[in-house]
Short mmCIF file of C-alpha atoms and ligand atoms in Angstrom, two decimals:
data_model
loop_
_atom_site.label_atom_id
_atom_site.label_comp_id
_atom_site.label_asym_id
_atom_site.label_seq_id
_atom_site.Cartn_x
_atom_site.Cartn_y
_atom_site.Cartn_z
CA UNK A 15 -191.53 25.38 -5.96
CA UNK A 16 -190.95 28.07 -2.78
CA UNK A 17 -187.45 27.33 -1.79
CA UNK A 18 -187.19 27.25 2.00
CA UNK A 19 -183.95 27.88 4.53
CA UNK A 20 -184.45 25.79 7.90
CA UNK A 21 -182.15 26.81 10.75
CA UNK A 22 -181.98 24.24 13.27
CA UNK A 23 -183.36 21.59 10.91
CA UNK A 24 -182.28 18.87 13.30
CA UNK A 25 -184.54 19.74 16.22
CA UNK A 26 -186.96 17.80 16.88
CA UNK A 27 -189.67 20.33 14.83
CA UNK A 28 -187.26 20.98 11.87
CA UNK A 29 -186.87 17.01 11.48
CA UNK A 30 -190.54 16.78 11.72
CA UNK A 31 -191.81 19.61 8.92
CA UNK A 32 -188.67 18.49 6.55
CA UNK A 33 -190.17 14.41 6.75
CA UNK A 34 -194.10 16.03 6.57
CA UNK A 35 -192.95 18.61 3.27
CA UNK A 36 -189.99 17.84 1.67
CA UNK A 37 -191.68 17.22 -1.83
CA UNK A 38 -193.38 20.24 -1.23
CA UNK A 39 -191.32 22.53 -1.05
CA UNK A 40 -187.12 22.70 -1.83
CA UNK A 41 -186.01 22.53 1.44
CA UNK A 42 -182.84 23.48 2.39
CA UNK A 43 -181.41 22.33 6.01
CA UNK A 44 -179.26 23.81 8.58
CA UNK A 45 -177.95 23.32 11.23
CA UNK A 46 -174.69 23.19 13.85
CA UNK A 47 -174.77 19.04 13.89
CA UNK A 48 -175.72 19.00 11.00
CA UNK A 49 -175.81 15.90 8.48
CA UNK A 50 -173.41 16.93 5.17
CA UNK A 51 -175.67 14.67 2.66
CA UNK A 52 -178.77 16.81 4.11
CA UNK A 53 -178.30 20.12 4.69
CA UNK A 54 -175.24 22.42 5.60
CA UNK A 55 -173.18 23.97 8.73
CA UNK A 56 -175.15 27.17 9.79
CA UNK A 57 -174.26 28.62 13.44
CA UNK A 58 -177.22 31.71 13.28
CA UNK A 59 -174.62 33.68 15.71
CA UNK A 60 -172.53 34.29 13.07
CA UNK A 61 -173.48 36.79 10.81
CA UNK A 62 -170.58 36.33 8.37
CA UNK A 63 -171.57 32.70 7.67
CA UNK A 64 -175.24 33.40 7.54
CA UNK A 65 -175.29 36.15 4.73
CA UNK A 66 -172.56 33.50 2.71
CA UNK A 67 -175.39 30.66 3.14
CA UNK A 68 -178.44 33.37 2.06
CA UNK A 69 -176.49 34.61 -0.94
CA UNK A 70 -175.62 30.34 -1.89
CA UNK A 71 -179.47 29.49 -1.35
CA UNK A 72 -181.01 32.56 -2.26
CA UNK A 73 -184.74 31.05 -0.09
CA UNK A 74 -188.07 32.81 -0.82
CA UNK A 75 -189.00 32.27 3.38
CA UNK A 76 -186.65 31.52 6.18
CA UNK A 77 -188.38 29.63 8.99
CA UNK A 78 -186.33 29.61 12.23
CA UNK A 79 -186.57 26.91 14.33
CA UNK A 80 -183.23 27.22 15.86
CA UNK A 81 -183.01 28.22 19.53
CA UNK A 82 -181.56 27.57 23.19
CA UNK A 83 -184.38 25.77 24.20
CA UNK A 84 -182.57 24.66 27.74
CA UNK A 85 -184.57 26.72 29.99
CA UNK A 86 -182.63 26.82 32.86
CA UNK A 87 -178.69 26.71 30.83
CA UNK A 88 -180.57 30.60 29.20
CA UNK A 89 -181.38 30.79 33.13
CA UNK A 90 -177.59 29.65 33.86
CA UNK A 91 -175.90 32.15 31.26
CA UNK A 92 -177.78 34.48 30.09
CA UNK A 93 -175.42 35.65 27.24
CA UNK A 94 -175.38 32.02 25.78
CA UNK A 95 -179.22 32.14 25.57
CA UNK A 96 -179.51 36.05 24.06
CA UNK A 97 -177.05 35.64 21.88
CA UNK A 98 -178.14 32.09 19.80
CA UNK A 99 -182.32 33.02 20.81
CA UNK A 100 -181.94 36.98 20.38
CA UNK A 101 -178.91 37.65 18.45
CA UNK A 102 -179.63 34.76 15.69
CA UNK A 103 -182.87 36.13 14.49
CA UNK A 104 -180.90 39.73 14.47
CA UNK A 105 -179.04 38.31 12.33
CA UNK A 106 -181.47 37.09 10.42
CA UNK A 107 -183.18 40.17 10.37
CA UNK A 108 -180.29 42.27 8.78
CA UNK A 109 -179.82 40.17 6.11
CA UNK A 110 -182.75 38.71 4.56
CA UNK A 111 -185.29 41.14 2.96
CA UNK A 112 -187.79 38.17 2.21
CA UNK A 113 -190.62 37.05 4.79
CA UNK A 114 -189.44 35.01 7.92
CA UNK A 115 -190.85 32.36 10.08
CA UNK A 116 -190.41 32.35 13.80
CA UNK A 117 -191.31 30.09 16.51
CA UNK A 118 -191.91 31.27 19.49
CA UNK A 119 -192.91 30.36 23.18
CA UNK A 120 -195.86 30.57 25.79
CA UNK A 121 -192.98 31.67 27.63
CA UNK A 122 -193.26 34.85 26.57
CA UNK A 123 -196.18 35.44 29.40
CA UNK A 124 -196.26 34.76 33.29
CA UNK A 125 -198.60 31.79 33.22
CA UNK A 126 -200.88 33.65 35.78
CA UNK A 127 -203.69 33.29 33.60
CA UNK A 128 -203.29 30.59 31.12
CA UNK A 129 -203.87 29.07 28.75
CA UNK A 130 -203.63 32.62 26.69
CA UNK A 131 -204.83 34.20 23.26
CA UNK A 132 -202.33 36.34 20.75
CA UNK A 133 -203.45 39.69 22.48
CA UNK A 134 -203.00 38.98 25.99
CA UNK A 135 -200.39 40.87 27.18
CA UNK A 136 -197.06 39.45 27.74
CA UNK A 137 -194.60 39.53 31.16
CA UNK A 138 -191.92 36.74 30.70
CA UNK A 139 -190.46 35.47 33.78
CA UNK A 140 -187.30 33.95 33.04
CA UNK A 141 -184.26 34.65 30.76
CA UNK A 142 -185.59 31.83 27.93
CA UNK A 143 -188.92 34.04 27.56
CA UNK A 144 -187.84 37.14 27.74
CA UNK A 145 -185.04 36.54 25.01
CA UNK A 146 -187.77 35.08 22.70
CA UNK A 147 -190.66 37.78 23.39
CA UNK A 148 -187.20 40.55 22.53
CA UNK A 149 -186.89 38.70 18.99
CA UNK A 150 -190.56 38.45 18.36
CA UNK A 151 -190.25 42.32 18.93
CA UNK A 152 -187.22 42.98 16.83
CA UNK A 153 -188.63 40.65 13.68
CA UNK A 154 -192.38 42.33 13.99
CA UNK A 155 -190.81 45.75 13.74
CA UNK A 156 -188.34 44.98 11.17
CA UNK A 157 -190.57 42.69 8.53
CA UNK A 158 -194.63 42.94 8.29
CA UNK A 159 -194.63 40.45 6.30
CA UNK A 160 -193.03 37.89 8.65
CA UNK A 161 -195.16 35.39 11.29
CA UNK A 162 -194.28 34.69 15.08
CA UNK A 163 -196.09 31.01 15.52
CA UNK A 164 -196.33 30.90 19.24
CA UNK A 165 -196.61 27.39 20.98
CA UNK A 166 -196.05 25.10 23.89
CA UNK A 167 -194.39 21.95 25.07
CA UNK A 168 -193.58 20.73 21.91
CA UNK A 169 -193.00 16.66 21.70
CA UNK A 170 -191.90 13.89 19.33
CA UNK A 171 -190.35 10.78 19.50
CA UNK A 172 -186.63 12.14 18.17
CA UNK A 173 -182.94 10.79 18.95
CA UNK A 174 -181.84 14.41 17.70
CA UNK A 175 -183.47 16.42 20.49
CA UNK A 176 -183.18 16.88 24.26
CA UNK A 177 -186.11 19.13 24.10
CA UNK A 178 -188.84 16.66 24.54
CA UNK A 179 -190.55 16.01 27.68
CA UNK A 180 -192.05 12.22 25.45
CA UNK A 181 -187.95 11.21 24.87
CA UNK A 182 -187.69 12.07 28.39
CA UNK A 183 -190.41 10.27 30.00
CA UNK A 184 -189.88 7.24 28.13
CA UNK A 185 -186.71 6.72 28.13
CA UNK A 186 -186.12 7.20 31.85
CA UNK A 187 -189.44 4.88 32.64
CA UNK A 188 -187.56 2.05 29.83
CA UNK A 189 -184.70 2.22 32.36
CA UNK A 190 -187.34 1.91 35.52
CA UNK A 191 -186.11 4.86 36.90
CA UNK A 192 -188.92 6.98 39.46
CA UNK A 193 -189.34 10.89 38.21
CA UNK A 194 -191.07 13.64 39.63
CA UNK A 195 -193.09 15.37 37.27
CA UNK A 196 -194.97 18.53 38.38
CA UNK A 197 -198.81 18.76 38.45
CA UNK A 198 -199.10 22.42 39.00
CA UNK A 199 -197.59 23.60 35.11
CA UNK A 200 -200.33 23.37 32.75
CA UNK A 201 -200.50 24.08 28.88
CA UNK A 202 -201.35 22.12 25.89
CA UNK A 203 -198.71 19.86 24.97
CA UNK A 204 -197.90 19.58 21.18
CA UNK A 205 -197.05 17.35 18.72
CA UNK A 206 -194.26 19.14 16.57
CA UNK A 207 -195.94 17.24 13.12
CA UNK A 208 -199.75 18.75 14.37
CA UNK A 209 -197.09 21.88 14.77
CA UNK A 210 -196.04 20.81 11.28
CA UNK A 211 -199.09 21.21 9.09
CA UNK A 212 -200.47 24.09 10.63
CA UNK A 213 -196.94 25.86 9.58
CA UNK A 214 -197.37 24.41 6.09
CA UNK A 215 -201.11 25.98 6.05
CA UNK A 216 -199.79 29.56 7.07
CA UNK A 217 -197.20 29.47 4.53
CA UNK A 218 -199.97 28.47 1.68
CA UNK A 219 -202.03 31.58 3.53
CA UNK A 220 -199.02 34.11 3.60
CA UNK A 221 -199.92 34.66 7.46
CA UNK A 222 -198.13 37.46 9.18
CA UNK A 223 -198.19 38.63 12.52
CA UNK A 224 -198.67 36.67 15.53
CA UNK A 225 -200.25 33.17 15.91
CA UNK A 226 -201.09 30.75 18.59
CA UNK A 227 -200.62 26.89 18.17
CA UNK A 228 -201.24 23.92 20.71
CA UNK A 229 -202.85 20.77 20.40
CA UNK A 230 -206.24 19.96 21.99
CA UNK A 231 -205.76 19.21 25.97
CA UNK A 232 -205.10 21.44 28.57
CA UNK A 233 -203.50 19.20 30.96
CA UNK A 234 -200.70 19.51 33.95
CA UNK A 235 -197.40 18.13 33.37
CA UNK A 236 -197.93 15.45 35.95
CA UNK A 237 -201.05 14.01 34.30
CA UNK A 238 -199.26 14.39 30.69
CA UNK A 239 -196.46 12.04 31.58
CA UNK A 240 -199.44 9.66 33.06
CA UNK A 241 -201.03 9.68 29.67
CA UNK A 242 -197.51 8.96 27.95
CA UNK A 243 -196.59 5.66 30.26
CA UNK A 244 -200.20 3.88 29.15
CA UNK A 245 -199.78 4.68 25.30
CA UNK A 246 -196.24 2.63 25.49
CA UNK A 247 -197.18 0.06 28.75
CA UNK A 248 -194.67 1.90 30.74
CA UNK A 249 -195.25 1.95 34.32
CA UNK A 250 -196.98 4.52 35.77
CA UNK A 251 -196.32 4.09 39.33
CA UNK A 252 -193.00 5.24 39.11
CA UNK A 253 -194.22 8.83 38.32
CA UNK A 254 -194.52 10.75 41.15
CA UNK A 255 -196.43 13.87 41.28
CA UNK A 256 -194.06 16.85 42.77
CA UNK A 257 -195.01 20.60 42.81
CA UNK A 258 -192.74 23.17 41.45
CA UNK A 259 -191.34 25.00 43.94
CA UNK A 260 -190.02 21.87 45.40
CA UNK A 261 -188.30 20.81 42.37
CA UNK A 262 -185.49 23.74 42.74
CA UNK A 263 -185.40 24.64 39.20
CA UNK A 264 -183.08 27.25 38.31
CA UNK A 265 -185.51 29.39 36.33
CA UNK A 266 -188.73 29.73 37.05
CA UNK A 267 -191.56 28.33 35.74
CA UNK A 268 -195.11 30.13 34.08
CA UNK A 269 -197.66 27.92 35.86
CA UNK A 270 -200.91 28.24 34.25
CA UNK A 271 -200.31 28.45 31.03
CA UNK A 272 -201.18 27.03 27.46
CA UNK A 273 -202.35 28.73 23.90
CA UNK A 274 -205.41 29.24 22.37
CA UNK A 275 -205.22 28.53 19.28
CA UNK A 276 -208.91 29.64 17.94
CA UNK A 277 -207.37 32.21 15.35
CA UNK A 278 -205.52 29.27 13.46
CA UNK A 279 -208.54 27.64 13.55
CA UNK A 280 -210.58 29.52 11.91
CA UNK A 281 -208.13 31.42 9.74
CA UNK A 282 -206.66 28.02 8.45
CA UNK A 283 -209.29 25.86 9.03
CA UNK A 284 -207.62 23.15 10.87
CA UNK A 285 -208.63 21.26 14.17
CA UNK A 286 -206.31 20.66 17.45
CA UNK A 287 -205.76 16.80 17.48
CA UNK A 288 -205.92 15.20 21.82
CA UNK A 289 -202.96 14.21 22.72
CA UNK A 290 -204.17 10.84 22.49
CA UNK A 291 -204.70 10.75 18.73
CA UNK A 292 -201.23 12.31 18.95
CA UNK A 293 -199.09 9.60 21.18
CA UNK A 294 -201.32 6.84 19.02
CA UNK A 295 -199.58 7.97 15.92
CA UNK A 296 -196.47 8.57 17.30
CA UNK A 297 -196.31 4.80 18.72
CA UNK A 298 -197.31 3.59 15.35
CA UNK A 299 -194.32 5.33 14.21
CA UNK A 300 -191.73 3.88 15.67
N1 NAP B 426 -189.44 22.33 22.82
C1 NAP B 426 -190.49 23.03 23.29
O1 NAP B 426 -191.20 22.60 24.20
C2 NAP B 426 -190.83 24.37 22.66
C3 NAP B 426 -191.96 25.07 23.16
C4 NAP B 426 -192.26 26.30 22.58
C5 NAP B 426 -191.48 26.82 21.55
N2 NAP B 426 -190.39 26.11 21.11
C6 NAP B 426 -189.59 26.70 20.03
O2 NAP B 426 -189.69 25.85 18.90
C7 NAP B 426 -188.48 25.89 18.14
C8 NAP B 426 -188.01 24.48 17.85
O3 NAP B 426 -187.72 23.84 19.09
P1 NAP B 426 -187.47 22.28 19.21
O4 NAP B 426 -188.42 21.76 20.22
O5 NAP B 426 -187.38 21.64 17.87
O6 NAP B 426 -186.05 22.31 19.94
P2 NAP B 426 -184.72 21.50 19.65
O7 NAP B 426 -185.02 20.09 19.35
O8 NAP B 426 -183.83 21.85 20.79
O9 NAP B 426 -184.20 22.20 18.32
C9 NAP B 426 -183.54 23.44 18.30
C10 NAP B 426 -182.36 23.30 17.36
O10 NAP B 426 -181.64 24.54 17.31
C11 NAP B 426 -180.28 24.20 17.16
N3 NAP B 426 -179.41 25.31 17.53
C12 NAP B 426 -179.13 25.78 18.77
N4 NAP B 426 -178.28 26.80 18.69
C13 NAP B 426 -178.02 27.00 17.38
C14 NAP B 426 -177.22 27.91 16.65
N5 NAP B 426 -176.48 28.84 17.28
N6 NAP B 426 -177.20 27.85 15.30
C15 NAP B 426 -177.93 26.91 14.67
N7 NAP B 426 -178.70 26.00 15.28
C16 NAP B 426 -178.74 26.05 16.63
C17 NAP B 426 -180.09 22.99 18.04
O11 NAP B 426 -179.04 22.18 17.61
P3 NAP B 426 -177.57 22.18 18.22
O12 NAP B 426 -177.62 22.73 19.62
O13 NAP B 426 -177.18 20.76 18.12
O14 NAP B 426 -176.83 23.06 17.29
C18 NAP B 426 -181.39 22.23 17.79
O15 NAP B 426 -181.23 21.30 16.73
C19 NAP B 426 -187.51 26.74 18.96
O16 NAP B 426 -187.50 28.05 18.45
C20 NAP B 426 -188.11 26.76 20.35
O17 NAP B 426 -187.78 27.95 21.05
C21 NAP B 426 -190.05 24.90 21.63
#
């Protein structure tokens, strides 16, 4: 069985590919809140503690889902965001000889042009892109045998996370509290277990290089959080469509964006699910 090291196993897409493949594969959890009957304390900023947990573990493939994922705190301090989105994968990087998994952003580009395939060349516009696009760099130079999975708005139903734009919508809607969501970002929202099995798939392949993932919509942000209010008979009159510029968001934002994701398809042979199928199953869930 391929032993496997999770670093921020209590995101919302670490939670979700330990629940889809834990009799799979031994899989060993990390994280900073971490849960002690689970998995163990791993802060990736700290090289001394990471090469103690690698040495304990000893995993065949590292996937690392850990990450500053607050666009606008990497915005905010810049350091912060290098150091745990950049500096945590150097780490990585310098002490693990073995293949890694990282996941990566549509960040990475401009959103001029979107929704974008593996080749199209990148121009990140804010700190939380550019810091990801620098460790896709650093890994792809260092280890050919390691796989930057690319994707975009990633979403679940988790307590752990305060990276989905689902938690958010919901729970502010439960409260019947107005937001303004923005209908000129577009990208293909995805569902972090869709994210999940495709991960699982190029493991099984040994995939290297870099691959595209998103579910099967290409829809604005605005229109998204319409979508989410009639799967859980939320109201949707309290979401008010805003543009971008005049939410005043401290970084800025790649507009038209979004993945293709035809290479996973036909590489792993595996279909994009809508985001209906998606927020159906998710709803059944909980
Ligand atoms: N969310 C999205 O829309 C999206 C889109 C494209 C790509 N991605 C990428 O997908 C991956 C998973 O994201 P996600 O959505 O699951 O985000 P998430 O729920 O925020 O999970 C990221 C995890 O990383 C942990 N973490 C942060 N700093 C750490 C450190 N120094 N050491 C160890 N763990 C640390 C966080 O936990 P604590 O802060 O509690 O330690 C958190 O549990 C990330 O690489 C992200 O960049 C996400």
């Amino acid at each position: 069985m391929k032993s496997i090291l999770l670093t921020g196993a209590y995101g919302q897409l670490g939670l979700s590919f330990g629940k889809l493949f834990h009799s799979k594969y031994e899989i060993h959890f990390s994280g900073r809140n971490y849960n002690p009957k689970s998995g163990i304390y791993l802060d990736i900023t700290n090289p001394i503690l990471y090469d103690e947990v690698l040495n304990l573990i000893k995993p065949d493939l590292v996937i690392n889902f850990a990450a500053l994922t607050n666009v606008d705190l990497c915005e905010k301090n810049p350091e912060l965001g290098y150091s745990i989105n950049l500096g945590g994968l150097t780490n990585l990087v310098d002490l693990f000889d073995g293949p890694i998994i990282q996941i990566s952003t549509d960040y990475v580009f401009d959103g001029e042009d979107g929704p974008y395939e593996e080749n199209d060349i990148t121009n990140p516009i804010n700190i939380y892109g550019a810091s990801k696009l620098e460790s896709e760099k650093i890994l792809l130079e260092n280890s050919k045998d390691s796989l930057v999975m690319r994707t975009n708005v990633l979403y679940d139903y988790s307590q752990n996370t305060s990276a989905s734009f689902l938690n958010w919508v919901i729970e502010s809607l439960k409260k019947e509290n107005e937001i303004n969501v923005v209908e000129d970002q577009w990208s293909n929202p995805t569902w972090t277990s869709s994210l999940a099995v495709v991960i699982e798939k190029a493991i099984d392949k040994g995939l290297s290089g870099i691959v595209h993932w998103g579910d099967g919509d290409l829809i604005n942000r605005y229109e998204f959080a319409v979508k989410i209010a009639k799967t859980f008979n939320l109201k949707t009159s309290l979401i008010k469509p805003v543009l971008t510029e005049n939410l005043k968001q401290i970084a800025k934002r790649p507009l038209k964006s979004g993945l293709k994701p035809n290479l996973a398809q036909k590489i792993l042979n595996v279909e994009p699910p809508s985001i209906e199928e998606c927020l159906d199953s998710i709803k059944k869930q909980i």
